[in-house]
Amino acid sequence: EVQLLESGGGLVQPGGSLRLSCAASGFIFSNYVMTWVRQAPGKGLEWVSSIDDGSGHGTYYTESVKGRFTISRDKSKNTLNLQMNSLRAEDTAVYYCAKGCLGRNYGMDVRGQGTTVTVSS
Amino acid sequence: QSVLTQPPSVSAAPGQKVTISCSGSSSNVGNNYVSWYQQLPRTAPKLLIYDNNKRPSGIPDRFSGSKSGTSATLGITGLQTGDEADYYCGTWDSSLIAGVFGGGTKVTVL
């Protein structure tokens, strides 16, 4: 069974940093593109970032996080990461990791419950 | 303003059918696979449809997806109270080089 377990969320001041992690199991992690999406309170889903399968050389970001967020993957630990720097109030959201990628075969499958990031002073 | 356009809400009586549209362009819906997500209140989104019209195992055949040109549609037949949720379409935009979602559609069972 596919399982994705997000962690690392919390309360951080504007300008601060957080590192989110997602532990993957139940599938061959290195074979899949992985994705982070988020949902601000009372708002819709927003795609944040995706990373190519294999070594993860290809990375993609929504415009508002470019230069501040870095997605990475550790195939030895089957873990997806999101390093978030220079956090802003508008980054406050529940962050979900997902197996796969929007627009590609098999779509993007969210399996975890998400981790909450609150950016506030 | 979402790249993909969905109606904010649809409603119908139990047992009836609803359809939710997802309108985009050639750079997204027109040339990439569309997937649909159901988000029940206070839960994570759940994959309902992938590759325009395929259902993951465990998703009942009351849910169906289709795509024509730059528009996609989610259909729900035999509407149940448990179907009350927000529904989102999503795909990749080859011009933006980014994933995109619709703004979401709230389904209400009257």
CSV table of N, CA and C in Angstrom, one decimal, chain A residues 35 47-48 50 59-63 66 101-104 108, chain B residues 1-5 22-35 67 70 89-102:
chain,number,residue,atom,x,y,z
A,35,THR,N,5.7,15.4,-5.9
A,35,THR,CA,5.1,16.7,-5.9
A,35,THR,C,4.8,17.2,-4.5
A,47,TRP,N,-0.6,23.9,-6.6
A,47,TRP,CA,0.6,23.2,-6.9
A,47,TRP,C,1.8,24.0,-6.5
A,48,VAL,N,2.8,23.4,-5.8
A,48,VAL,CA,4.0,24.1,-5.3
A,48,VAL,C,5.2,23.8,-6.1
A,50,SER,N,7.5,20.2,-8.1
A,50,SER,CA,7.7,18.8,-8.5
A,50,SER,C,9.1,18.5,-8.8
A,59,THR,N,13.7,20.1,-11.6
A,59,THR,CA,12.9,20.6,-10.5
A,59,THR,C,12.0,21.7,-11.0
A,60,TYR,N,10.8,21.9,-10.5
A,60,TYR,CA,9.9,22.8,-11.0
A,60,TYR,C,9.2,23.5,-9.9
A,61,TYR,N,8.9,24.8,-10.0
A,61,TYR,CA,8.3,25.5,-8.9
A,61,TYR,C,7.2,26.5,-9.4
A,62,THR,N,6.3,26.7,-8.5
A,62,THR,CA,5.3,27.8,-8.8
A,62,THR,C,6.0,29.1,-8.6
A,63,GLU,N,5.6,30.1,-9.4
A,63,GLU,CA,6.3,31.4,-9.4
A,63,GLU,C,6.6,32.0,-8.1
A,66,LYS,N,9.7,30.5,-6.2
A,66,LYS,CA,11.0,30.4,-6.9
A,66,LYS,C,12.1,31.2,-6.2
A,101,CYS,N,2.8,13.3,-10.8
A,101,CYS,CA,2.8,14.7,-11.2
A,101,CYS,C,1.6,15.0,-12.0
A,102,LEU,N,1.0,16.2,-11.8
A,102,LEU,CA,-0.1,16.6,-12.6
A,102,LEU,C,0.2,16.6,-14.1
A,103,GLY,N,-0.7,16.1,-14.9
A,103,GLY,CA,-0.6,16.2,-16.3
A,103,GLY,C,0.1,14.9,-16.9
A,104,ARG,N,0.7,14.1,-16.1
A,104,ARG,CA,1.4,12.9,-16.6
A,104,ARG,C,0.6,11.7,-16.4
A,108,MET,N,-1.4,12.6,-10.1
A,108,MET,CA,-0.8,12.9,-8.9
A,108,MET,C,-1.7,12.4,-7.8
B,1,GLN,N,-7.1,34.1,-9.3
B,1,GLN,CA,-7.6,33.7,-10.6
B,1,GLN,C,-6.9,32.4,-11.1
B,2,SER,N,-7.6,31.3,-11.1
B,2,SER,CA,-7.0,30.0,-11.5
B,2,SER,C,-6.9,29.9,-13.0
B,3,VAL,N,-5.9,29.1,-13.4
B,3,VAL,CA,-5.6,28.9,-14.8
B,3,VAL,C,-6.8,28.1,-15.4
B,4,LEU,N,-7.3,27.1,-14.6
B,4,LEU,CA,-8.4,26.3,-15.1
B,4,LEU,C,-9.6,26.8,-14.4
B,5,THR,N,-10.7,26.8,-15.2
B,5,THR,CA,-12.0,27.4,-14.8
B,5,THR,C,-13.0,26.4,-14.5
B,22,CYS,N,-14.3,21.8,-16.5
B,22,CYS,CA,-13.0,22.3,-16.2
B,22,CYS,C,-12.4,22.8,-17.6
B,23,SER,N,-12.4,24.1,-17.7
B,23,SER,CA,-12.0,24.7,-18.9
B,23,SER,C,-10.6,25.3,-18.9
B,24,GLY,N,-9.8,25.0,-19.9
B,24,GLY,CA,-8.5,25.5,-20.0
B,24,GLY,C,-8.1,25.9,-21.3
B,25,SER,N,-6.9,25.6,-21.7
B,25,SER,CA,-6.3,26.0,-23.0
B,25,SER,C,-5.5,24.9,-23.6
B,26,SER,N,-5.0,25.2,-24.8
B,26,SER,CA,-4.1,24.2,-25.5
B,26,SER,C,-2.8,23.9,-24.7
B,27,SER,N,-2.4,24.8,-23.9
B,27,SER,CA,-1.1,24.6,-23.2
B,27,SER,C,-1.3,23.7,-21.9
B,28,ASN,N,-2.6,23.5,-21.5
B,28,ASN,CA,-2.8,22.7,-20.3
B,28,ASN,C,-3.8,21.6,-20.6
B,29,VAL,N,-5.1,21.8,-20.5
B,29,VAL,CA,-6.0,20.7,-20.7
B,29,VAL,C,-5.9,20.1,-22.1
B,30,GLY,N,-5.7,20.9,-23.1
B,30,GLY,CA,-5.7,20.5,-24.5
B,30,GLY,C,-4.6,19.5,-24.8
B,31,ASN,N,-3.5,19.5,-24.1
B,31,ASN,CA,-2.4,18.7,-24.4
B,31,ASN,C,-1.7,17.9,-23.3
B,32,ASN,N,-2.4,17.8,-22.2
B,32,ASN,CA,-1.9,17.1,-21.0
B,32,ASN,C,-3.1,16.3,-20.4
B,33,TYR,N,-2.7,15.3,-19.6
B,33,TYR,CA,-3.7,14.5,-18.9
B,33,TYR,C,-4.3,15.3,-17.8
B,34,VAL,N,-5.6,15.2,-17.7
B,34,VAL,CA,-6.4,15.8,-16.6
B,34,VAL,C,-6.7,14.8,-15.5
B,35,SER,N,-6.6,15.2,-14.2
B,35,SER,CA,-7.0,14.4,-13.1
B,35,SER,C,-8.0,15.2,-12.3
B,67,LYS,N,-12.8,14.2,-21.6
B,67,LYS,CA,-12.1,15.4,-22.1
B,67,LYS,C,-12.3,15.6,-23.6
B,70,THR,N,-10.1,21.6,-25.2
B,70,THR,CA,-9.5,22.2,-24.0
B,70,THR,C,-10.5,22.2,-22.8
B,89,CYS,N,-10.1,20.0,-10.6
B,89,CYS,CA,-9.4,19.4,-11.7
B,89,CYS,C,-7.9,19.9,-11.7
B,90,GLY,N,-7.0,19.2,-12.2
B,90,GLY,CA,-5.6,19.6,-12.3
B,90,GLY,C,-4.9,19.0,-13.5
B,91,THR,N,-3.9,19.7,-13.9
B,91,THR,CA,-3.1,19.2,-15.0
B,91,THR,C,-1.8,20.0,-15.1
B,92,TRP,N,-1.0,19.8,-16.1
B,92,TRP,CA,0.2,20.5,-16.2
B,92,TRP,C,0.1,21.6,-17.3
B,93,ASP,N,0.7,22.7,-17.1
B,93,ASP,CA,0.7,23.7,-18.2
B,93,ASP,C,2.1,23.8,-18.8
B,94,SER,N,2.1,23.4,-20.1
B,94,SER,CA,3.4,23.3,-20.8
B,94,SER,C,4.0,24.7,-21.1
B,95,SER,N,3.2,25.7,-21.1
B,95,SER,CA,3.8,27.1,-21.3
B,95,SER,C,4.3,27.7,-20.0
B,96,LEU,N,3.5,27.5,-18.9
B,96,LEU,CA,4.0,28.0,-17.6
B,96,LEU,C,5.1,27.1,-17.0
B,97,ILE,N,5.2,25.8,-17.5
B,97,ILE,CA,6.0,24.8,-16.9
B,97,ILE,C,5.7,24.7,-15.4
B,98,ALA,N,4.4,24.4,-15.2
B,98,ALA,CA,3.9,24.3,-13.8
B,98,ALA,C,2.7,23.5,-13.7
B,99,GLY,N,2.4,23.0,-12.6
B,99,GLY,CA,1.1,22.3,-12.4
B,99,GLY,C,0.0,23.4,-12.1
B,100,VAL,N,-1.2,23.1,-12.5
B,100,VAL,CA,-2.3,24.0,-12.4
B,100,VAL,C,-3.5,23.3,-11.9
B,101,PHE,N,-4.3,24.0,-11.1
B,101,PHE,CA,-5.6,23.4,-10.6
B,101,PHE,C,-6.7,24.4,-11.0
B,102,GLY,N,-7.9,23.9,-11.0
B,102,GLY,CA,-9.1,24.7,-11.1
B,102,GLY,C,-9.3,25.3,-9.7
